[in-house]
Short mmCIF file of C-alpha atoms in Angstrom, two decimals:
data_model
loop_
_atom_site.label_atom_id
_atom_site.label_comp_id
_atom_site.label_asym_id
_atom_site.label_seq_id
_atom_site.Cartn_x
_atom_site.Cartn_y
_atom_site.Cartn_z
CA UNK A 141 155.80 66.89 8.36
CA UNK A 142 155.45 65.22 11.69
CA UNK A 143 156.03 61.53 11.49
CA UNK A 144 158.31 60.13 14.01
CA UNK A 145 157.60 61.65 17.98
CA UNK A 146 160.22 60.28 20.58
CA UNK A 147 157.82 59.87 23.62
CA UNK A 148 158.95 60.18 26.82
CA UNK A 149 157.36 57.56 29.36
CA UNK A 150 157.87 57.66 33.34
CA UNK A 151 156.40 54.88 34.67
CA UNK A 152 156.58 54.15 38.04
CA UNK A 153 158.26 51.14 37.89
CA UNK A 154 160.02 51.56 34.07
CA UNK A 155 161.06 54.40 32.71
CA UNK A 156 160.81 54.59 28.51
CA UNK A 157 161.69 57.10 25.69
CA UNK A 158 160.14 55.53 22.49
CA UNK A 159 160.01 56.04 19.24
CA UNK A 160 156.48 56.30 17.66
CA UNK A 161 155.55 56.56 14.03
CA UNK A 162 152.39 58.12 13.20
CA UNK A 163 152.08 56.59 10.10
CA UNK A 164 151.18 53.60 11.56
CA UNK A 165 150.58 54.13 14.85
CA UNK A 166 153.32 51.91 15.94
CA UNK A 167 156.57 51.78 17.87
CA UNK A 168 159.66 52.04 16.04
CA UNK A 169 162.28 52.11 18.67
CA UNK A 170 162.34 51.74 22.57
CA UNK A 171 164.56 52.49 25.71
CA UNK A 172 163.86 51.33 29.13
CA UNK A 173 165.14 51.53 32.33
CA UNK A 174 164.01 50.35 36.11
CA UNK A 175 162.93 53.27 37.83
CA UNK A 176 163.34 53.46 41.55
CA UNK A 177 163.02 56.14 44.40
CA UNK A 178 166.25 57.33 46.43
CA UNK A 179 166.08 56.78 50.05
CA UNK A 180 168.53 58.97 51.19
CA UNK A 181 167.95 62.42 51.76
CA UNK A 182 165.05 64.29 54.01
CA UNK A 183 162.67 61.61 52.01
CA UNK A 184 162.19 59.43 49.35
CA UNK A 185 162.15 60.83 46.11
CA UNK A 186 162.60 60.54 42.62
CA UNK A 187 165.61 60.04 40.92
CA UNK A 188 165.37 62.81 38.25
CA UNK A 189 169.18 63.24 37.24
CA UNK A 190 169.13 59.39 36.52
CA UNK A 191 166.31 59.57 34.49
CA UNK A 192 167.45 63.25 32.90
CA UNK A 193 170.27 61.17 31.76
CA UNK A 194 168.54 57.91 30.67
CA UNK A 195 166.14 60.58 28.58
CA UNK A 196 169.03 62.85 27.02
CA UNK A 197 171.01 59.70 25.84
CA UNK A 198 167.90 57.89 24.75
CA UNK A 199 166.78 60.99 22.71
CA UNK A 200 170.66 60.85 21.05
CA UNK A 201 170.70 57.01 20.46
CA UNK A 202 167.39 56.95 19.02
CA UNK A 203 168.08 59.88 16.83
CA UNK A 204 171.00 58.45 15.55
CA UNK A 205 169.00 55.50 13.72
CA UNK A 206 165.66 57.59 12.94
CA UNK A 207 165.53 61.45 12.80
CA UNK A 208 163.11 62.44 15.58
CA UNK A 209 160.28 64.92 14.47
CA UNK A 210 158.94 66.08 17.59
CA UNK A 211 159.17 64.96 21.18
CA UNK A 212 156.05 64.56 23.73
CA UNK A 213 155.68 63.72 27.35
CA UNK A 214 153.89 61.42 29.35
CA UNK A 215 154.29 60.19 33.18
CA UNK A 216 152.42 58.56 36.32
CA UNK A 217 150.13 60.95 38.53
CA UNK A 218 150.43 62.08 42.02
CA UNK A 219 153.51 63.74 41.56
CA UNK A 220 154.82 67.19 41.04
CA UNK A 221 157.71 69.07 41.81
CA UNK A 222 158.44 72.76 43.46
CA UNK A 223 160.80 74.57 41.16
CA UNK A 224 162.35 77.98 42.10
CA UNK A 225 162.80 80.79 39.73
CA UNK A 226 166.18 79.16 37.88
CA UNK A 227 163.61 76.35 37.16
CA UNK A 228 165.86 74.00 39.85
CA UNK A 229 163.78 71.94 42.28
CA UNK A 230 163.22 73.71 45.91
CA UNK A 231 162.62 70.34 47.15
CA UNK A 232 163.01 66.35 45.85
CA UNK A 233 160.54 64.90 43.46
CA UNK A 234 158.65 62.96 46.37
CA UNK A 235 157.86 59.61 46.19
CA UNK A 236 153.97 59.12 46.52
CA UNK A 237 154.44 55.86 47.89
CA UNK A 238 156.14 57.50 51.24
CA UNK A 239 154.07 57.43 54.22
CA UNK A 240 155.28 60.61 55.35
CA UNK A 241 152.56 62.60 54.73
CA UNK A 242 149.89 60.38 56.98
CA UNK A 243 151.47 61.85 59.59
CA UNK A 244 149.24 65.55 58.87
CA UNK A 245 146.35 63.58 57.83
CA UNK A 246 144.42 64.78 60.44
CA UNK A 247 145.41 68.46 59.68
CA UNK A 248 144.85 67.99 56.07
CA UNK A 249 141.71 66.22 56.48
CA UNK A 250 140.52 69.94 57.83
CA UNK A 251 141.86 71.44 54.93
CA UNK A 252 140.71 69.21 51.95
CA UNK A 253 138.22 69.77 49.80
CA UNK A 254 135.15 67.29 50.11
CA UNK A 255 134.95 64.35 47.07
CA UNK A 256 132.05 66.45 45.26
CA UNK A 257 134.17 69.55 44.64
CA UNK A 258 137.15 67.66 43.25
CA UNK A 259 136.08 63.68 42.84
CA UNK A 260 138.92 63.07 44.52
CA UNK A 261 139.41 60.59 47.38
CA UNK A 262 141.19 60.12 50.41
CA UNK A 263 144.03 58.34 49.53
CA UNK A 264 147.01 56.88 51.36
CA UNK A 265 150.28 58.14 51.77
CA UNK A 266 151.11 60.75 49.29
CA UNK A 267 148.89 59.49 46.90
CA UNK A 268 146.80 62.93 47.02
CA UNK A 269 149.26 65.57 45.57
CA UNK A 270 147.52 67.89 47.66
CA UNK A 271 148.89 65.68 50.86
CA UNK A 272 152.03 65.84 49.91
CA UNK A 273 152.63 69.70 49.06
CA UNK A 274 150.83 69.90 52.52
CA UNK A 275 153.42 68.05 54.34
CA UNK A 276 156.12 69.54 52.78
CA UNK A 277 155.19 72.95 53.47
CA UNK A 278 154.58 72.19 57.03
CA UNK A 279 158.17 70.14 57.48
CA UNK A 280 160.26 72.59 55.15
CA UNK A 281 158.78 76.15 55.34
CA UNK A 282 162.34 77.59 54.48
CA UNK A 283 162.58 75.40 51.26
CA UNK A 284 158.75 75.52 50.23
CA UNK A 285 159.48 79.51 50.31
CA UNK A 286 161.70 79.10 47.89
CA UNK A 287 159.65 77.76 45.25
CA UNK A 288 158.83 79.86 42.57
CA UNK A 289 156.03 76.93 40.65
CA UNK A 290 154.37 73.81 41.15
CA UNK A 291 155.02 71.42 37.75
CA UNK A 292 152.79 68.86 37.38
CA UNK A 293 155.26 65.76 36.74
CA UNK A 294 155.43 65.50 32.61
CA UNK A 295 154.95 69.64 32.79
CA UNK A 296 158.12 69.54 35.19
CA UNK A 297 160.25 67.36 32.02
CA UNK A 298 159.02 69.55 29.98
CA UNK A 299 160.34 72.92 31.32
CA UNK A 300 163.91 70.74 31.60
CA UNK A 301 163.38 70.48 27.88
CA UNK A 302 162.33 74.04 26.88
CA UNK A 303 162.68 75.79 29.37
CA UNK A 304 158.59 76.64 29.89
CA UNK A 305 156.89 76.47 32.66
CA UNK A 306 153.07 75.36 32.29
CA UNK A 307 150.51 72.54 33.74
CA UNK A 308 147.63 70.49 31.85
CA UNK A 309 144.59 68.81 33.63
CA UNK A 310 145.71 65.41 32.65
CA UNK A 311 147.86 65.72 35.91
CA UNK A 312 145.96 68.02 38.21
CA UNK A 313 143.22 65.87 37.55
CA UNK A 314 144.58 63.03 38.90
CA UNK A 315 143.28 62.61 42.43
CA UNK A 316 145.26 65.59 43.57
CA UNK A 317 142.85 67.57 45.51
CA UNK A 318 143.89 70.51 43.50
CA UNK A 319 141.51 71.02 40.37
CA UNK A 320 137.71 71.22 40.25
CA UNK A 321 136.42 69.22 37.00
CA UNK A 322 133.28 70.88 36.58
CA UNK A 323 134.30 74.47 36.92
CA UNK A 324 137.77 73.67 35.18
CA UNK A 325 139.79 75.17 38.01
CA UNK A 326 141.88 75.34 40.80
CA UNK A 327 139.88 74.05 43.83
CA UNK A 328 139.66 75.53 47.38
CA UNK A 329 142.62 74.17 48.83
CA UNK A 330 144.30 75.69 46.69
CA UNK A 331 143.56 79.06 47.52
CA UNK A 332 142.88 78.44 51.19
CA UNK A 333 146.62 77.17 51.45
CA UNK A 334 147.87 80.39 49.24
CA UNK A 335 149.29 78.21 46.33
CA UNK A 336 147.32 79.96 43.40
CA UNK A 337 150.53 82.36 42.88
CA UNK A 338 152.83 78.87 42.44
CA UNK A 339 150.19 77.31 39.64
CA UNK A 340 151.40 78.62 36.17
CA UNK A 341 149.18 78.48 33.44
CA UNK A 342 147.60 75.65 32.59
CA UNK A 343 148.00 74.88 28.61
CA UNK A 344 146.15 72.09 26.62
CA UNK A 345 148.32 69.03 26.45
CA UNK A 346 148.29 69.28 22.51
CA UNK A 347 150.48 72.69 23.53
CA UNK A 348 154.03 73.14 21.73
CA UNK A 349 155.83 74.56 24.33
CA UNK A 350 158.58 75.62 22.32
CA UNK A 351 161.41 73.91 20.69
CA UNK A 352 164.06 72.41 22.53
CA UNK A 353 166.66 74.34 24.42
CA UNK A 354 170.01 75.11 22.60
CA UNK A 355 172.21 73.35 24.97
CA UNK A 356 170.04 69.80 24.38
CA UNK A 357 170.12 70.00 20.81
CA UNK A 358 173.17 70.02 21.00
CA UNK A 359 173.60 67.02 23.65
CA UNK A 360 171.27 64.93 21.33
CA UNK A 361 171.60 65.85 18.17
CA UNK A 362 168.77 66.57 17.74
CA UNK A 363 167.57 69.27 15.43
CA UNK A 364 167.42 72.61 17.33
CA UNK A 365 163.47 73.45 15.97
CA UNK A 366 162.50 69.89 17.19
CA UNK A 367 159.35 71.17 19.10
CA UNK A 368 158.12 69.96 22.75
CA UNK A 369 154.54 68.94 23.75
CA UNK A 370 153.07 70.15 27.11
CA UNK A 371 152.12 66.24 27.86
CA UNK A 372 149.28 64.38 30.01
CA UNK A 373 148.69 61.86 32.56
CA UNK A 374 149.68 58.27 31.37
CA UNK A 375 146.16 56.66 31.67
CA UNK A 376 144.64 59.60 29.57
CA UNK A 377 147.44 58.96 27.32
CA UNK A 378 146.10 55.29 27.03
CA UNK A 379 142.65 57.01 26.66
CA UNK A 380 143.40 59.91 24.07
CA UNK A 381 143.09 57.49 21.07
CA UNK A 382 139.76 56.00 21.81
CA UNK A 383 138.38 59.54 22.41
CA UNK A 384 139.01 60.43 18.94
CA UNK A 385 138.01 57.42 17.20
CA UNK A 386 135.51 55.17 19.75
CA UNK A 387 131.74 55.51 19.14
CA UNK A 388 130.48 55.35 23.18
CA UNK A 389 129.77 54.27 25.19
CA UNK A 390 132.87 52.30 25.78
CA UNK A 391 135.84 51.92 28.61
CA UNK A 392 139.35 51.83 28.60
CA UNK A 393 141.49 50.05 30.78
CA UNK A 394 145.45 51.21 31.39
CA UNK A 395 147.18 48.64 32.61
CA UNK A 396 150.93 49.50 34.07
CA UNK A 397 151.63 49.48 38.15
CA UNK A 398 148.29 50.73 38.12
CA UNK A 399 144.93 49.54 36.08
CA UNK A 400 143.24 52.56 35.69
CA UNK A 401 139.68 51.72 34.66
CA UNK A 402 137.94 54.50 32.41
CA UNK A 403 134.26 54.91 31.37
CA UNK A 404 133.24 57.14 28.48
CA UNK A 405 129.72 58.08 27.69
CA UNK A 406 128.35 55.41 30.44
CA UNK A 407 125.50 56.10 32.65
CA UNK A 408 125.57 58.27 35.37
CA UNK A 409 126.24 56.80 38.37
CA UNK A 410 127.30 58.19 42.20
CA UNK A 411 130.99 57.24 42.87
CA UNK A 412 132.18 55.61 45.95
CA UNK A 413 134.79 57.66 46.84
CA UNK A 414 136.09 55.16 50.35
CA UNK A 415 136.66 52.41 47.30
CA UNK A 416 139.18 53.98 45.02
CA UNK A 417 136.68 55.64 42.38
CA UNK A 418 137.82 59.24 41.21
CA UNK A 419 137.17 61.53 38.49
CA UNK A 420 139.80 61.86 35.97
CA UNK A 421 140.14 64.85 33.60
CA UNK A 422 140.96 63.95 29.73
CA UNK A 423 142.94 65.66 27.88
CA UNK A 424 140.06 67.46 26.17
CA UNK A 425 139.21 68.67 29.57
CA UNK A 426 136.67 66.53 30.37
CA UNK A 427 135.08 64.33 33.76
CA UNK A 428 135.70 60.78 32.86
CA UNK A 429 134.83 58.49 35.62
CA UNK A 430 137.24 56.08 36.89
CA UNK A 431 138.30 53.25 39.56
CA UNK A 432 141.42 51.72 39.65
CA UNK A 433 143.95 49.33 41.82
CA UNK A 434 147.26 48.52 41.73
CA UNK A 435 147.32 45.07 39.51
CA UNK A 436 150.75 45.35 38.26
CA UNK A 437 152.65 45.67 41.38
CA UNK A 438 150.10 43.33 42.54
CA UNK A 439 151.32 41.14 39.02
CA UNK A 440 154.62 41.61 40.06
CA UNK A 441 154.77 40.18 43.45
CA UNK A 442 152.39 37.12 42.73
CA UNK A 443 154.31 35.84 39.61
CA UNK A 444 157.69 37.06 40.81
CA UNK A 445 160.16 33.85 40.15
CA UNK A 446 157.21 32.09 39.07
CA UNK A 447 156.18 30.60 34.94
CA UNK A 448 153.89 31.69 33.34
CA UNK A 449 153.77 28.92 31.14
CA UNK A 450 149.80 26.86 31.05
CA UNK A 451 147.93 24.86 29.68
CA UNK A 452 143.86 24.46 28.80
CA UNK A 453 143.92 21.47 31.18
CA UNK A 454 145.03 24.26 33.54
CA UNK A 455 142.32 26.41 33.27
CA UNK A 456 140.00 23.69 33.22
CA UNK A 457 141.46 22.49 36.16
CA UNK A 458 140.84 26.41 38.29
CA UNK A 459 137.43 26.48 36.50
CA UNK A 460 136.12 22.85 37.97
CA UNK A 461 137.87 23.61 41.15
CA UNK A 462 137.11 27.16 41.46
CA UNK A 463 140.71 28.46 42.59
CA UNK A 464 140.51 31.52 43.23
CA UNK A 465 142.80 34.22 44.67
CA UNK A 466 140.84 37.04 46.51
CA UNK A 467 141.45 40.72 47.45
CA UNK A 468 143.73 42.09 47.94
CA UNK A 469 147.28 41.98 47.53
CA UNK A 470 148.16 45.49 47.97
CA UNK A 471 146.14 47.23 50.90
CA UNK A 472 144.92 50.80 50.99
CA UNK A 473 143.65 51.20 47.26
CA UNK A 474 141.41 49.49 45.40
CA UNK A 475 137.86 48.43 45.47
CA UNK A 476 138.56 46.15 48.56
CA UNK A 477 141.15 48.79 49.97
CA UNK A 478 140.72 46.67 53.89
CA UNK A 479 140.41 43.18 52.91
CA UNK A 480 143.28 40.66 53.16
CA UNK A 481 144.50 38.33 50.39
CA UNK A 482 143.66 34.93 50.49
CA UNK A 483 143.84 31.50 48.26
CA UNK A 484 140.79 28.64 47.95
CA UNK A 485 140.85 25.59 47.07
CA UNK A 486 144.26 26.42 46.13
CA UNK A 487 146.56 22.65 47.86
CA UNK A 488 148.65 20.70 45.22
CA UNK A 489 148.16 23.83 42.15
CA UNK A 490 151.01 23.66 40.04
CA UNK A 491 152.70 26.27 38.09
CA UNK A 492 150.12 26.34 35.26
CA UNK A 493 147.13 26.73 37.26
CA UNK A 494 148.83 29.24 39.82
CA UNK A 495 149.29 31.80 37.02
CA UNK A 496 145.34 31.34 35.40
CA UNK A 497 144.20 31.81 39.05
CA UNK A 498 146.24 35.12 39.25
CA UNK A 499 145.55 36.15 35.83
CA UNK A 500 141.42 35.92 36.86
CA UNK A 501 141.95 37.19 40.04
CA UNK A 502 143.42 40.18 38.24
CA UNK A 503 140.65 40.22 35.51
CA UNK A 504 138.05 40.15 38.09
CA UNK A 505 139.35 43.31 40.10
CA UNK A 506 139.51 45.14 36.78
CA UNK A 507 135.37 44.24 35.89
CA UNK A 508 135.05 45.24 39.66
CA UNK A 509 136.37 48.72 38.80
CA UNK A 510 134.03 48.69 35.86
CA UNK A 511 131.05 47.97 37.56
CA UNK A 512 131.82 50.77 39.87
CA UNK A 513 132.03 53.63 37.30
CA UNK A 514 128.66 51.61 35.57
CA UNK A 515 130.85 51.25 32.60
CA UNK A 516 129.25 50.25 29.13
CA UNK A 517 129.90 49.04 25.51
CA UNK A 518 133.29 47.00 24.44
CA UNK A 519 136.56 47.47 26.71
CA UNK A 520 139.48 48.04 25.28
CA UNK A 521 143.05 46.43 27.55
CA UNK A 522 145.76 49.11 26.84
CA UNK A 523 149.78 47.95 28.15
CA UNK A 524 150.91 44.58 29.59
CA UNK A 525 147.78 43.43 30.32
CA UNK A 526 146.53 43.23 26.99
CA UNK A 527 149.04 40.12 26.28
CA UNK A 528 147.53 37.99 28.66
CA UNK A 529 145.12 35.97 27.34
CA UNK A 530 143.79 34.69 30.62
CA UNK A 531 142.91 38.06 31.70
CA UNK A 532 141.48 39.66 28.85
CA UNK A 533 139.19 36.26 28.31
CA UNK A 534 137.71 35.95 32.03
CA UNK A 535 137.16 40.03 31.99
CA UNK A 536 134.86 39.26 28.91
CA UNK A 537 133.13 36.81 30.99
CA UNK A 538 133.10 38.78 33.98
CA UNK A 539 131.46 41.82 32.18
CA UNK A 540 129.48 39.95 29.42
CA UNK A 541 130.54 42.17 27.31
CA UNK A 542 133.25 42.22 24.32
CA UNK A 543 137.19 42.98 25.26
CA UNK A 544 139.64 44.09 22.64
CA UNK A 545 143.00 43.72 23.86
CA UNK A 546 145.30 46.17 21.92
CA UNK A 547 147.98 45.67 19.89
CA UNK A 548 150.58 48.61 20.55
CA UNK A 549 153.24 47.52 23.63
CA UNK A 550 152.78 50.79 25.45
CA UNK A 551 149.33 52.12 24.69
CA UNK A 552 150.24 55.46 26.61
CA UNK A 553 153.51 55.95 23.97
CA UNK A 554 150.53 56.29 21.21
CA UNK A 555 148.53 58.00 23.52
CA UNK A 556 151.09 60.22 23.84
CA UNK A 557 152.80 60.90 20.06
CA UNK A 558 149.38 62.04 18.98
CA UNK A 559 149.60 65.20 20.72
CA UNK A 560 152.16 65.85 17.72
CA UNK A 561 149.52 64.95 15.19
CA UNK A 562 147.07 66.70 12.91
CA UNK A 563 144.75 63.35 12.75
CA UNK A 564 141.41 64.11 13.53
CA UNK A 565 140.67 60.11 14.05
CA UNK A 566 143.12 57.32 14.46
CA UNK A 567 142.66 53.26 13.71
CA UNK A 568 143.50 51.22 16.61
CA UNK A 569 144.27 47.54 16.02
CA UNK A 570 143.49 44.63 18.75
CA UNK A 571 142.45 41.14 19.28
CA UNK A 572 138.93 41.15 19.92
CA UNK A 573 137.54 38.34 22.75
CA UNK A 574 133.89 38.00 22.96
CA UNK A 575 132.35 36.59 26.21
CA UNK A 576 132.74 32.74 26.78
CA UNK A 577 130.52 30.70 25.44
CA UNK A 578 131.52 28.06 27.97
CA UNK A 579 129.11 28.61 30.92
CA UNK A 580 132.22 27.83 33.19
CA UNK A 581 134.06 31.19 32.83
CA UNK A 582 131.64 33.36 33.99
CA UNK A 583 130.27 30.44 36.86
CA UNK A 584 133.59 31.41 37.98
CA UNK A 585 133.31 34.88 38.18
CA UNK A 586 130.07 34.59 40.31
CA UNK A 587 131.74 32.39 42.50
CA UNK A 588 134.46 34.37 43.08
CA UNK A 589 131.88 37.75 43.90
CA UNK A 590 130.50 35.35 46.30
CA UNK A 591 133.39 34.87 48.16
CA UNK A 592 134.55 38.39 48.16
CA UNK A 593 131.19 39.28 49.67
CA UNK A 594 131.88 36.51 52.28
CA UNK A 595 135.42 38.13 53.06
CA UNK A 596 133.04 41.17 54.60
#
């Protein structure tokens, strides 16, 4: 029996290997670490011998207090990594926040597939896979030759581990310019840049790849049979548990360095591809509309330093005065992807009110992303953001409709460990936060749409 999945978690910023019990549906045990790109070399990139370390002794550690039944994978998009035919990379992990490949855009732009093929859009920097395995091919033909696959990023951990060499949809369905969502397949770039022969097969993320290799068992500890999962996308991670229990419509929001905004069973509505709306691919293979922005780097650099200790007199304080933060803090993604941050009515705040103003600054971007994918019923807050009271209470306001902010402390861990899992259905747990009933919170929200229309 499968009970207790060690879940391997890159983050962007943290990396995690934690220990999830499907009994319960809960986290047992967790590991984290900081996880930052290299600088050196022909480009920033990805520390994967840090983290291949961090992972093997967090597998052992963990192991040592709870037998480990099964181990699944789950990491941040826009990344994927050119392996040769000993499974070694050709070329570093790359970095998608590395402007290097803006300097092709032109070039690519000729090349990429337009928004209704893929629903992907133009992103910055390598934020498009597609951009980056472009650049690199043009700046290191000799390496790029070399490579035998393109991985996906968890697919990439996950040949480490067993030694298997597949891809899911989770990934390529990540605004990578690579996969077509409505035919379930590689998209023109693809062939029209000759990469078909580098995409191994794509496998459902449910997959057991195979059990892990001889050599890590024996690293670990681990028992040599323990099996592998192929592994998804972190947001659909966050997601997976809502699509096998959640009655739509209904939207999910993963909140991380990104808040990835997800509608299920909404109305159809015509994306806005030039304000950071895509078309994710769930790990049953399915279009799910979505529009995201980065709030938790944006969380990050607000609060850094900074309490996040308040009171109500606070927030009645930034209601009355309507202090306000508006868009946006990081440039180039996001609803408002060209306007610049600014504070109102902001002289004298103190601590208190500093961190409300933030908090509904960050709520409000996150219904903003909602109303762009026309999402509907309750929204559930999976990751940090669910602990924030501030937020999840002004983004019932903001949407008028109900917010359950979830219980588990990394909703893509769960996400994750049921790929390991025979349960059909699955019992989430949250605090549930209906909208307002004082007329103030959502007074607030208007006013703040107001002055974001102002900004132009």
């Amino acid at each position: 029996m499968t009970r207790h999945v060690a879940v391997i978690d890159i983050g962007k910023t943290n990396a995690k290997v934690a220990l999830v019990d499907l009994a319960d549906l809960r986290e047992v045990a967790l590991r984290r670490m900081a996880n930052a790109p290299v600088l050196d070399g022909p480009y920033p990139h990805h520390d994967v011998e840090l983290l291949w370390s961090f992972i093997l002794d967090s597998l052992a550690e963990i192991n040592r207090e709870q037998r480990i039944d099964a181990i699944s994978i789950t990491t941040h998009g826009a990344t994927g990594a050119l392996v040769d035919t000993a499974g070694e990379l050709a070329l570093p992990v790359l970095d998608y926040e590395f402007a290097g490949p803006d300097t092709l855009a032109e070039d690519y732009d000729t090349n990429r597939p337009a928004f209704a093929e893929t629903g992907t859009p133009r992103l910055p920097v390598g934020l498009n896979l597609g951009a980056q395995l472009f650049w690199q091919q043009k700046r290191f033909p000799a390496e790029f030759a070399k490579a035998a696959a393109i991985l996906m990023y968890p697919q990439y951990w996950a040949l480490r581990l067993t030694g298997v060499a597949a891809n899911e949809v989770t990934s390529l369905g990540c605004h990578t310019d690579l996969w077509n969502p409505w035919k379930a397949d590689f998209s023109s770039l693809v062939d029209k840049m000759q990469w078909r022969h580098l995409m191994v097969p794509v496998r459902p993320a449910k997959d057991r790849l195979g059990p892990i290799l001889p050599a890590l068992a024996i690293r670990t500890g681990l028992d040599p049979q323990t099996p592998v999962f192929c592994g998804l996308h972190d947001s659909n991670a966050s997601l997976l548990p809502h699509l096998l229990s959640d009655t739509p419509p209904f939207s999910v929001v993963s909140t991380g360095t990104w808040v990835v905004t997800m509608a299920v069973g909404g109305n159809k509505i015509a994306l806005d591809p030039a304000r950071d709306t895509l078309v994710n691919v769930n790990a049953l293979g399915n279009p799910v509309p979505s529009a995201r922005f980065m709030g938790g780097r944006e969380f990050s650099l607000l609060t850094e330093g900074q309490s996040d200790d308040w009171t109500e007199a606070d927030i009645a304080t930034v209601l009355a005065r309507k202090t306000s933060l508006l868009p946006s803090t990081q440039q180039g993604s996001g609803p408002f992807p060209h306007h610049r941050a600014a504070w109102l009515d902001a002289d004298g705040i103190n601590g208190g009110q500093r961190f409300a103003a933030i908090s509904f600054y960050l709520a409000l971007m996150t219904a903003t992303c909602l109303d762009l994918i026309d999402a509907g019923g309750p929204t559930t807050v999976e990751g940090p953001f669910a602990r924030n009271r501030l937020f999840t209470r002004m983004l019932a306001a903001a949407t008028a409709r109900a917010v359950i902010a979830s219980e588990a402390a990394t909703g893509t861990s769960i996400g994750a460990a049921l790929l390991a899992s025979d349960q059909g259905t699955v019992q989430g747990a949250g605090e549930r936060f209906e909208p307002p009933v004082d007329p103030a919170w959502a007074d607030y929200a208007r006013s703040w749409r107001a002055a974001v229309d102002a900004q132009g």
